[in-house]
PDB file of C-alpha atoms in Angstrom:
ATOM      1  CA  UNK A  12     -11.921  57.776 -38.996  1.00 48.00           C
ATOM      2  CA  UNK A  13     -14.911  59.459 -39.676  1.00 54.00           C
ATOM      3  CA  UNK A  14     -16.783  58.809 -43.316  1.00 66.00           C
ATOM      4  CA  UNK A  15     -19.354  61.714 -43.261  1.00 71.00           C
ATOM      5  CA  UNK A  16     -18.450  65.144 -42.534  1.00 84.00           C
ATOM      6  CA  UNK A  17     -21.344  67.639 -42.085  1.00 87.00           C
ATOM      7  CA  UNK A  18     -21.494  70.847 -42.489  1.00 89.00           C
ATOM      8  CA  UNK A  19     -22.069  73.769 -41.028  1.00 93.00           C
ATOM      9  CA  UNK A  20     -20.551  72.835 -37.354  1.00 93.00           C
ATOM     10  CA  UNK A  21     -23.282  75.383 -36.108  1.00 95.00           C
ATOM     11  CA  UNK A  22     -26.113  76.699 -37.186  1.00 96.00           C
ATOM     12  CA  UNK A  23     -28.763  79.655 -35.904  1.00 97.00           C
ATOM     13  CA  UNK A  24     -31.528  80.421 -37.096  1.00 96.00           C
ATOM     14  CA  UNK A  25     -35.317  81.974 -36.323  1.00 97.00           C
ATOM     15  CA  UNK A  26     -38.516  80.388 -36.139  1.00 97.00           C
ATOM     16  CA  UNK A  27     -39.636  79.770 -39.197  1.00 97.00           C
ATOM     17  CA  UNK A  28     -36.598  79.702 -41.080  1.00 97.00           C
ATOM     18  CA  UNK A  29     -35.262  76.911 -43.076  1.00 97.00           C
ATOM     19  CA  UNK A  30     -32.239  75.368 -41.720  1.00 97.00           C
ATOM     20  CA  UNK A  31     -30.114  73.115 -44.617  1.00 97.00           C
ATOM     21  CA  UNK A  32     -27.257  71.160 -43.449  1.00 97.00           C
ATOM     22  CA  UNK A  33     -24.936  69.563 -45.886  1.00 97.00           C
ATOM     23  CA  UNK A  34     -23.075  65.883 -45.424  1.00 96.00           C
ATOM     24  CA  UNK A  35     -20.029  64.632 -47.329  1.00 96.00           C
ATOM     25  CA  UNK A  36     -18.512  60.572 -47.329  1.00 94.00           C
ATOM     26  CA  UNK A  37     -15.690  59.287 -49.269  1.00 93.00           C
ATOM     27  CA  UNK A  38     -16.909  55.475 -49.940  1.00 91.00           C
ATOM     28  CA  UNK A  39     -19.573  53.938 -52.092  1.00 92.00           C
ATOM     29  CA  UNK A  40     -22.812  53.626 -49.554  1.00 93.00           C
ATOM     30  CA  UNK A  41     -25.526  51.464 -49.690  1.00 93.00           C
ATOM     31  CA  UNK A  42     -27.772  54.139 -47.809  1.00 94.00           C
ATOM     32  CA  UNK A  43     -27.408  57.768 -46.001  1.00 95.00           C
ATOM     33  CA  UNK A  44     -29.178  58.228 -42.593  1.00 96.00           C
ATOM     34  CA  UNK A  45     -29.915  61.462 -40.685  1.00 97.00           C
ATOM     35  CA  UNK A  46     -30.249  61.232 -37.099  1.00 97.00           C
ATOM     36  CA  UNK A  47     -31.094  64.288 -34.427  1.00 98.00           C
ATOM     37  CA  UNK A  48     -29.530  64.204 -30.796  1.00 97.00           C
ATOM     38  CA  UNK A  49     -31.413  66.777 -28.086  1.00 95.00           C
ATOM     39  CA  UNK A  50     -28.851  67.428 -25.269  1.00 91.00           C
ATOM     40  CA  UNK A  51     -28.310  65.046 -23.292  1.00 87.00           C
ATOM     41  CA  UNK A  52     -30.307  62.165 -25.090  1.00 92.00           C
ATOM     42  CA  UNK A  53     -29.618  59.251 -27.427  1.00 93.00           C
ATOM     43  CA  UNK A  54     -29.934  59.631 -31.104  1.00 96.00           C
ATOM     44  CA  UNK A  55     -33.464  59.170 -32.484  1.00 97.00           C
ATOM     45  CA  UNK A  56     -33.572  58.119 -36.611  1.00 97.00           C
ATOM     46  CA  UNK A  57     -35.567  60.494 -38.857  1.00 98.00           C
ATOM     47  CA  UNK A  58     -34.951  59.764 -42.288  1.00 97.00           C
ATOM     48  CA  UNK A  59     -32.897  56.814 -44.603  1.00 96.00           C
ATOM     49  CA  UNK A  60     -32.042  57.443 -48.272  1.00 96.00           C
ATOM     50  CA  UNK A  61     -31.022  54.410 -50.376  1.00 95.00           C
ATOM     51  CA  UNK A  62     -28.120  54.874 -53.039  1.00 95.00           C
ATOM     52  CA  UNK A  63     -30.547  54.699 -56.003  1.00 96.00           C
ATOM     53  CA  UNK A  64     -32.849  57.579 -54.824  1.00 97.00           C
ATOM     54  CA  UNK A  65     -32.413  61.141 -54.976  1.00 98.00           C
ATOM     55  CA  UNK A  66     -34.939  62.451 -52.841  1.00 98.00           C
ATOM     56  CA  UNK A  67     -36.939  61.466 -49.646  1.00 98.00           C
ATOM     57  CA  UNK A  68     -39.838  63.762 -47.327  1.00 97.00           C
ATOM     58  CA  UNK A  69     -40.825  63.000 -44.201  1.00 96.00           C
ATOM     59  CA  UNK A  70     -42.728  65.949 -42.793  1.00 97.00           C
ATOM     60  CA  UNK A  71     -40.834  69.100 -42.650  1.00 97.00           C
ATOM     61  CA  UNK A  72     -37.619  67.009 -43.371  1.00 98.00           C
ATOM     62  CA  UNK A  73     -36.555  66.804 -47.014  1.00 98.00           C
ATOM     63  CA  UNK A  74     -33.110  64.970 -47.353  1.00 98.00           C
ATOM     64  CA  UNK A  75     -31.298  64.726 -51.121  1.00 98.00           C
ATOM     65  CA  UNK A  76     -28.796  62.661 -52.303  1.00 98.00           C
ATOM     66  CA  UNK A  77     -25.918  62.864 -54.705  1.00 97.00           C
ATOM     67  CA  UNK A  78     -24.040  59.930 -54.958  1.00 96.00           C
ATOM     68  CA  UNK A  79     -21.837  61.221 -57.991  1.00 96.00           C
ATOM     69  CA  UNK A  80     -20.338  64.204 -55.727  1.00 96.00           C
ATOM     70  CA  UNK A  81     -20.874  61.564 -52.313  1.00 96.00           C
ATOM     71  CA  UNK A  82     -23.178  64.285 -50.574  1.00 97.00           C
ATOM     72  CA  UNK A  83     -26.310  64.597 -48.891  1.00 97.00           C
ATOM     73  CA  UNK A  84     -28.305  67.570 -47.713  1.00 98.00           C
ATOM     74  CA  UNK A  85     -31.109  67.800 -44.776  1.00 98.00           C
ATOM     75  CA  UNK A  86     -33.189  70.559 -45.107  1.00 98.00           C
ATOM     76  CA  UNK A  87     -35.827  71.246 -42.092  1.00 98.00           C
ATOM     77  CA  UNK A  88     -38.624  73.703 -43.629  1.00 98.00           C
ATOM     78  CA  UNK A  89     -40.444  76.063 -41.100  1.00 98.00           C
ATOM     79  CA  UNK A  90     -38.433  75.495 -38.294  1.00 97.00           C
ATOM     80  CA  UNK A  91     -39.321  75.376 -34.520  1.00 97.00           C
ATOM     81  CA  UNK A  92     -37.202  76.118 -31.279  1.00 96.00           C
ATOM     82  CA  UNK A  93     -37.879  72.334 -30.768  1.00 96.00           C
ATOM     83  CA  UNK A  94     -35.979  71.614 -33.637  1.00 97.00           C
ATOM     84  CA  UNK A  95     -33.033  72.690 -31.540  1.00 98.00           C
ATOM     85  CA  UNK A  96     -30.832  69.661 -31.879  1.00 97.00           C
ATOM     86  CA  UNK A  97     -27.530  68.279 -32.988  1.00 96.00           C
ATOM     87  CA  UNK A  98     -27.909  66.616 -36.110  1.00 97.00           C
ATOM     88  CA  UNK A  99     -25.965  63.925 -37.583  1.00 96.00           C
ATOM     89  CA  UNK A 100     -25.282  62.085 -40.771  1.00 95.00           C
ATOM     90  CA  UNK A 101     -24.435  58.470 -40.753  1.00 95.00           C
ATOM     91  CA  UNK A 102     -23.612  55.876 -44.017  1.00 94.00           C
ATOM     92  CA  UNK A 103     -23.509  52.613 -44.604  1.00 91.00           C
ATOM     93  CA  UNK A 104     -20.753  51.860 -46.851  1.00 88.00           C
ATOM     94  CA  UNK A 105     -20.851  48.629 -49.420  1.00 83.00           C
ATOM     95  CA  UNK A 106     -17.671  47.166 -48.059  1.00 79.00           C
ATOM     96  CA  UNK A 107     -18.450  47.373 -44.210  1.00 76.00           C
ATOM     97  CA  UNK A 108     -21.481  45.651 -43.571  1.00 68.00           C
ATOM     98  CA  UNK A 109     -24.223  47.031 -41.436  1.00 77.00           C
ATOM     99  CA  UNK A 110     -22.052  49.322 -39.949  1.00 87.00           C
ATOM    100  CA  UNK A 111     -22.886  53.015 -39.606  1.00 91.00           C
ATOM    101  CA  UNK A 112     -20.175  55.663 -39.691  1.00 91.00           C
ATOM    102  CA  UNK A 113     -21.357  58.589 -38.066  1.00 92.00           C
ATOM    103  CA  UNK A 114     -20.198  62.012 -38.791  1.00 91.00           C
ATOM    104  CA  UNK A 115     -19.308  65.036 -35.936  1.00 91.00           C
ATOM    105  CA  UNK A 116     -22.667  66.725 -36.642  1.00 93.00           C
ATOM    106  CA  UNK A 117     -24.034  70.258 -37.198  1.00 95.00           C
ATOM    107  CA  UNK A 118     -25.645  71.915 -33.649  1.00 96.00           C
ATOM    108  CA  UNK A 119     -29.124  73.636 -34.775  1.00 97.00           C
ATOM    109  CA  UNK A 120     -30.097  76.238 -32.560  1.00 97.00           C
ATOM    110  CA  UNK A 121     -33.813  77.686 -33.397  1.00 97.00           C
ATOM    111  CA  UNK A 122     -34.706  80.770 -31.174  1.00 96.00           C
ATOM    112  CA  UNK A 123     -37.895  82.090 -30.866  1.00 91.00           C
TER     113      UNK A 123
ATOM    114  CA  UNK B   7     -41.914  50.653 -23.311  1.00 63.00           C
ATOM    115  CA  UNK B   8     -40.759  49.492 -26.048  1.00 75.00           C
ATOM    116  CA  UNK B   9     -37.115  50.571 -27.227  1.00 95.00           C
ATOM    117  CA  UNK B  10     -33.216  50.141 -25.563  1.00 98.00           C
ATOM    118  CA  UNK B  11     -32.557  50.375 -22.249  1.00 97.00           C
ATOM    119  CA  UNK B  12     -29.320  50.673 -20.747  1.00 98.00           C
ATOM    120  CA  UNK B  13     -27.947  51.037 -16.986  1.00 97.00           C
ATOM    121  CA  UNK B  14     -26.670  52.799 -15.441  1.00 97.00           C
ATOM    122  CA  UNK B  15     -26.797  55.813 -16.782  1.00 96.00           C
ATOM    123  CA  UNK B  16     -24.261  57.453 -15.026  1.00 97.00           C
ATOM    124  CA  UNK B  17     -21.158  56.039 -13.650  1.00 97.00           C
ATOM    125  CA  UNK B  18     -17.368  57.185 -11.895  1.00 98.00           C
ATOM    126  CA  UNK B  19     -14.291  54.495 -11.864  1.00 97.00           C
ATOM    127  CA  UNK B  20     -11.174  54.948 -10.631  1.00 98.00           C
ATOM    128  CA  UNK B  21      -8.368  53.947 -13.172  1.00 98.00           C
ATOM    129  CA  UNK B  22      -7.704  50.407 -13.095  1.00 98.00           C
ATOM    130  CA  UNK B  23     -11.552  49.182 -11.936  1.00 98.00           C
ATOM    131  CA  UNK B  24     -13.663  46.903 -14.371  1.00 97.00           C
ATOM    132  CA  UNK B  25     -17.115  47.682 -15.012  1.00 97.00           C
ATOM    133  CA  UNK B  26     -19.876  46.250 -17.266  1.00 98.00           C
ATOM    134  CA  UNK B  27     -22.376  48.079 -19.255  1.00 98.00           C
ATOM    135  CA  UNK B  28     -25.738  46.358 -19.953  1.00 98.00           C
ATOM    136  CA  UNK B  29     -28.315  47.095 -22.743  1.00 98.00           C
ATOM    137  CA  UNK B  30     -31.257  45.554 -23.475  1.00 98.00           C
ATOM    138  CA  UNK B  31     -33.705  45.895 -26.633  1.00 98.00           C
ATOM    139  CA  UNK B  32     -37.287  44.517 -26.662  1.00 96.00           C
ATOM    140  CA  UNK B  33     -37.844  45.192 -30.096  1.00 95.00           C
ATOM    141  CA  UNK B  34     -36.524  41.413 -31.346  1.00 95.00           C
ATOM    142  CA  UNK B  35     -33.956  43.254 -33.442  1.00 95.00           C
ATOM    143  CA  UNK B  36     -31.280  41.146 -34.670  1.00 95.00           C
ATOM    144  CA  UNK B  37     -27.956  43.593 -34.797  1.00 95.00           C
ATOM    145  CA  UNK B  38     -26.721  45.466 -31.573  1.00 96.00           C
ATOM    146  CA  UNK B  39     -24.050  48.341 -31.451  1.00 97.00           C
ATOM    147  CA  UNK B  40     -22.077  50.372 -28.736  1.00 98.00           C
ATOM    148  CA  UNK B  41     -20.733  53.650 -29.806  1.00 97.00           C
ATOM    149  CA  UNK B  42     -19.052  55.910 -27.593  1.00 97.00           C
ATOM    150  CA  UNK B  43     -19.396  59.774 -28.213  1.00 96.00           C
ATOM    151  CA  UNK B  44     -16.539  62.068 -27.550  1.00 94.00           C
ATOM    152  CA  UNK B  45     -16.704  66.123 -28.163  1.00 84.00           C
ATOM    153  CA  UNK B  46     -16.048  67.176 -31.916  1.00 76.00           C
ATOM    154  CA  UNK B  47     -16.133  63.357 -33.077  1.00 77.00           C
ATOM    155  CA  UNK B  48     -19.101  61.777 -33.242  1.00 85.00           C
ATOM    156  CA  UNK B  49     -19.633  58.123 -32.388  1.00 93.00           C
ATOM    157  CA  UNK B  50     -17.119  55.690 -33.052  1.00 95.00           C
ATOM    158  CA  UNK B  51     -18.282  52.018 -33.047  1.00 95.00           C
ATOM    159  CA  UNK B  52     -16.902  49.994 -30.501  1.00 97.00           C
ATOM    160  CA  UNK B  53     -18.116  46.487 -31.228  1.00 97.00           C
ATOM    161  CA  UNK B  54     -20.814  45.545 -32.879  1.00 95.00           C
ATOM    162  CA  UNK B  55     -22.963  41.512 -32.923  1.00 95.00           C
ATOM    163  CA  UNK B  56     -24.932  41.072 -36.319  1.00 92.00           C
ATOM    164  CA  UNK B  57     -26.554  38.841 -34.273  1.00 92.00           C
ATOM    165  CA  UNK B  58     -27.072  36.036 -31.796  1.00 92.00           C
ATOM    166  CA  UNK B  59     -24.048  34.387 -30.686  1.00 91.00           C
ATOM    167  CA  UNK B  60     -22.094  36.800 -33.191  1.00 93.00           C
ATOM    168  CA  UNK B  61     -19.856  39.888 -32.137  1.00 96.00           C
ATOM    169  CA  UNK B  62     -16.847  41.786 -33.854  1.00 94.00           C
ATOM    170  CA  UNK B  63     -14.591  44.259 -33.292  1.00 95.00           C
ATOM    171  CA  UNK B  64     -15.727  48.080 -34.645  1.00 94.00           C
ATOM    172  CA  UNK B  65     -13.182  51.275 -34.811  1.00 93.00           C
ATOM    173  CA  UNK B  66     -11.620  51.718 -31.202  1.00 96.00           C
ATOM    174  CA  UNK B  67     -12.195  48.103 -29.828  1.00 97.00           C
ATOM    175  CA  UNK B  68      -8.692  48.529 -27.653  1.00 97.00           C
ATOM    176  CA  UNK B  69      -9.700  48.365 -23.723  1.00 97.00           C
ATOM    177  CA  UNK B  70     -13.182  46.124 -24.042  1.00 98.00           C
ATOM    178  CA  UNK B  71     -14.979  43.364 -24.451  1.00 98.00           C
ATOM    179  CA  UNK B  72     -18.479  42.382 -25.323  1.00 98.00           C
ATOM    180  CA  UNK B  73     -21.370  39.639 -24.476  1.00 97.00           C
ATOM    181  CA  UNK B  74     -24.115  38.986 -26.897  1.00 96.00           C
ATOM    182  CA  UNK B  75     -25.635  37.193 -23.879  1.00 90.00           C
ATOM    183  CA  UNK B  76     -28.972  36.328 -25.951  1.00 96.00           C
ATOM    184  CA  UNK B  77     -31.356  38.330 -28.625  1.00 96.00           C
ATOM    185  CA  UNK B  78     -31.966  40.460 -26.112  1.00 97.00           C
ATOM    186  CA  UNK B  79     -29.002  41.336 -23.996  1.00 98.00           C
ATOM    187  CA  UNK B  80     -25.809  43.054 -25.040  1.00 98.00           C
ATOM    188  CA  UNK B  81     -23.066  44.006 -22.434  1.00 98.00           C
ATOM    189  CA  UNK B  82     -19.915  46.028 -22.682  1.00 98.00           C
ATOM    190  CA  UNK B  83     -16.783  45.256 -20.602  1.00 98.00           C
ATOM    191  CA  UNK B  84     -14.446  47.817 -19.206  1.00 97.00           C
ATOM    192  CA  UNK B  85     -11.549  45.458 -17.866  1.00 94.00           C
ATOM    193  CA  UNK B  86      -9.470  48.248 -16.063  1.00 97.00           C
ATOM    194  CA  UNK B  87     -10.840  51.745 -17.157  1.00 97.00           C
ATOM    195  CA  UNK B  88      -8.277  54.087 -18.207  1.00 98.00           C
ATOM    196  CA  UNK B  89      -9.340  58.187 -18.175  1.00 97.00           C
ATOM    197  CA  UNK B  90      -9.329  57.984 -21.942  1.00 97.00           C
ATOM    198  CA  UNK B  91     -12.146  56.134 -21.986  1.00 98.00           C
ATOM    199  CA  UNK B  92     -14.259  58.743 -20.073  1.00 97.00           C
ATOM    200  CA  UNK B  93     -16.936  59.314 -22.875  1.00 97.00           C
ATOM    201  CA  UNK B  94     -20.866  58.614 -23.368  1.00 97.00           C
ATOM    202  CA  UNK B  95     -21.451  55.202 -24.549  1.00 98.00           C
ATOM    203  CA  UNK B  96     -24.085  54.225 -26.530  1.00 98.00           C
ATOM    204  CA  UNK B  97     -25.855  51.313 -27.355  1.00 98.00           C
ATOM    205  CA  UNK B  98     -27.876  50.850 -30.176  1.00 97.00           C
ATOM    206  CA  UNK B  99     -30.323  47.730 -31.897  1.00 97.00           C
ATOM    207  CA  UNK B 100     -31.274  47.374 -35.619  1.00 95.00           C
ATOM    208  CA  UNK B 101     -33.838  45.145 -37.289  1.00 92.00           C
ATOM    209  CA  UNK B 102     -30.835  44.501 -39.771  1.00 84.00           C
ATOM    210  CA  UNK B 103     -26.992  45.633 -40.274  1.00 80.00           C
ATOM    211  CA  UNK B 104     -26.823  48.884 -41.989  1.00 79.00           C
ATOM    212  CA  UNK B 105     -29.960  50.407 -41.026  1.00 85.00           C
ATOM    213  CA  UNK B 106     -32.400  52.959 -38.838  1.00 93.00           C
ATOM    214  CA  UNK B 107     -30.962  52.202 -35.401  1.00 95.00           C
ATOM    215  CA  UNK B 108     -32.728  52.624 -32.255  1.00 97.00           C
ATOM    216  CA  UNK B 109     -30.315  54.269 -29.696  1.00 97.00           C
ATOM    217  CA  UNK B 110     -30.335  53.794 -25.963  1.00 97.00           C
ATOM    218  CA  UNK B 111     -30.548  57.197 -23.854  1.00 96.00           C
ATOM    219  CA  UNK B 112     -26.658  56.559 -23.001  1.00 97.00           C
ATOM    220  CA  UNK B 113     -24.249  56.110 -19.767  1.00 97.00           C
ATOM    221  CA  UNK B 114     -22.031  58.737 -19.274  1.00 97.00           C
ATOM    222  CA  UNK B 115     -18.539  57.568 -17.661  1.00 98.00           C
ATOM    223  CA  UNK B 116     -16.522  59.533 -15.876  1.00 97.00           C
ATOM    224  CA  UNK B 117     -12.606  57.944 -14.800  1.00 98.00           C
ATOM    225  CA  UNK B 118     -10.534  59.448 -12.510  1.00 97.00           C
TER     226      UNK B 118
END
């Protein structure tokens, strides 16, 4: 069973856009990850967000947390078309150690 | 380079052959992972070793087996491949359970 559940499915947007993404678990987490997946490729980590923190940066990558309503948000500011990925949310829960539940993932498609 | 490898990276059985997947990290990580990713579902863990001479069974363990041959060296086991398990298999490596994982580049399995 899947923990995380992101949302939209699909996304498309324009250069330059912002492109937010939204992620939703059902158990207690000791951290929220975001990872991005070109096609074709393995998954490459961009951000981690601990359960006592609401916000993290990392370049254009801003990710929030809300452990009260168990959701997450990614937002990528001034996107580019190689931003085009499939992005996915993944959580480690307290009662499954070290084990990341990924969800199904939103497809970002930035055209020029 | 340093990172996971994993071989091959493409593959076609026959139902009812055994193969073995191999996966390597060079990063002295402790945990290793293999995920397989399916359309629409994400990755679902498959086994997982917290670490040396340690493995355990993830979400959809039914149809493998695994080696933690050493730090280094993690191998899957398909005993007699079945055409559900045509999928993209992943392995991953982490420092420590629970988080940023560095993903291998995958081997895509096709059974006929």
């Amino acid at each position: 069973s899947q923990q995380g559940e992101e949302d939209p499915q699909a996304l498309s947007i324009q250069e330059g856009e912002n492109a937010t993404m939204n992620c939703s678990y059902k158990t207690s987490i000791n951290n929220l990850q975001w990872y991005r997946q070109n096609s074709g490729r393995g998954l490459v980590h961009l951000i981690l967000i601990r359960s006592n923190e609401r916000e993290k940066h990392s370049g254009r990558l801003r990710v929030t947390l809300d452990t009260s309503k168990k959701s997450s948000s990614l937002l990528i500011t001034a996107s580019r078309a190689a931003d085009t990925a499939s992005y996915f949310c993944a959580t480690a829960s307290v009662d499954s150690w070290g084990k990341l539940q990924f969800g199904a993932g939103t497809q970002v498609v930035v055209t020029p | 380079n340093a990172g996971v490898t994993q071989t091959p990276k493409f593959q076609v059985l026959k139902t009812g052959q055994s193969m073995t997947l191999q996966c390597a990290q060079d990063m002295n990580h402790n945990s290793m992972y293999w995920y397989r990713q399916d359309p629409g579902m994400g990755l679902r863990l498959i086994y997982y070793s917290a670490s040396e001479g340690t493995t355990d069974k993830g979400e959809v363990p039914n149809g493998y087996n695994v080696s933690r041959l050493n730090k280094r060296e993690f191998s899957l086991r398909l005993e007699s491949a079945a055409p559900s398990q045509t999928s993209v298999y992943f392995c991953a490596s982490s420092l420590v359970g629970g988080h940023g994982y560095t993903f291998g580049s995958g081997t895509r399995l096709t059974v006929v």
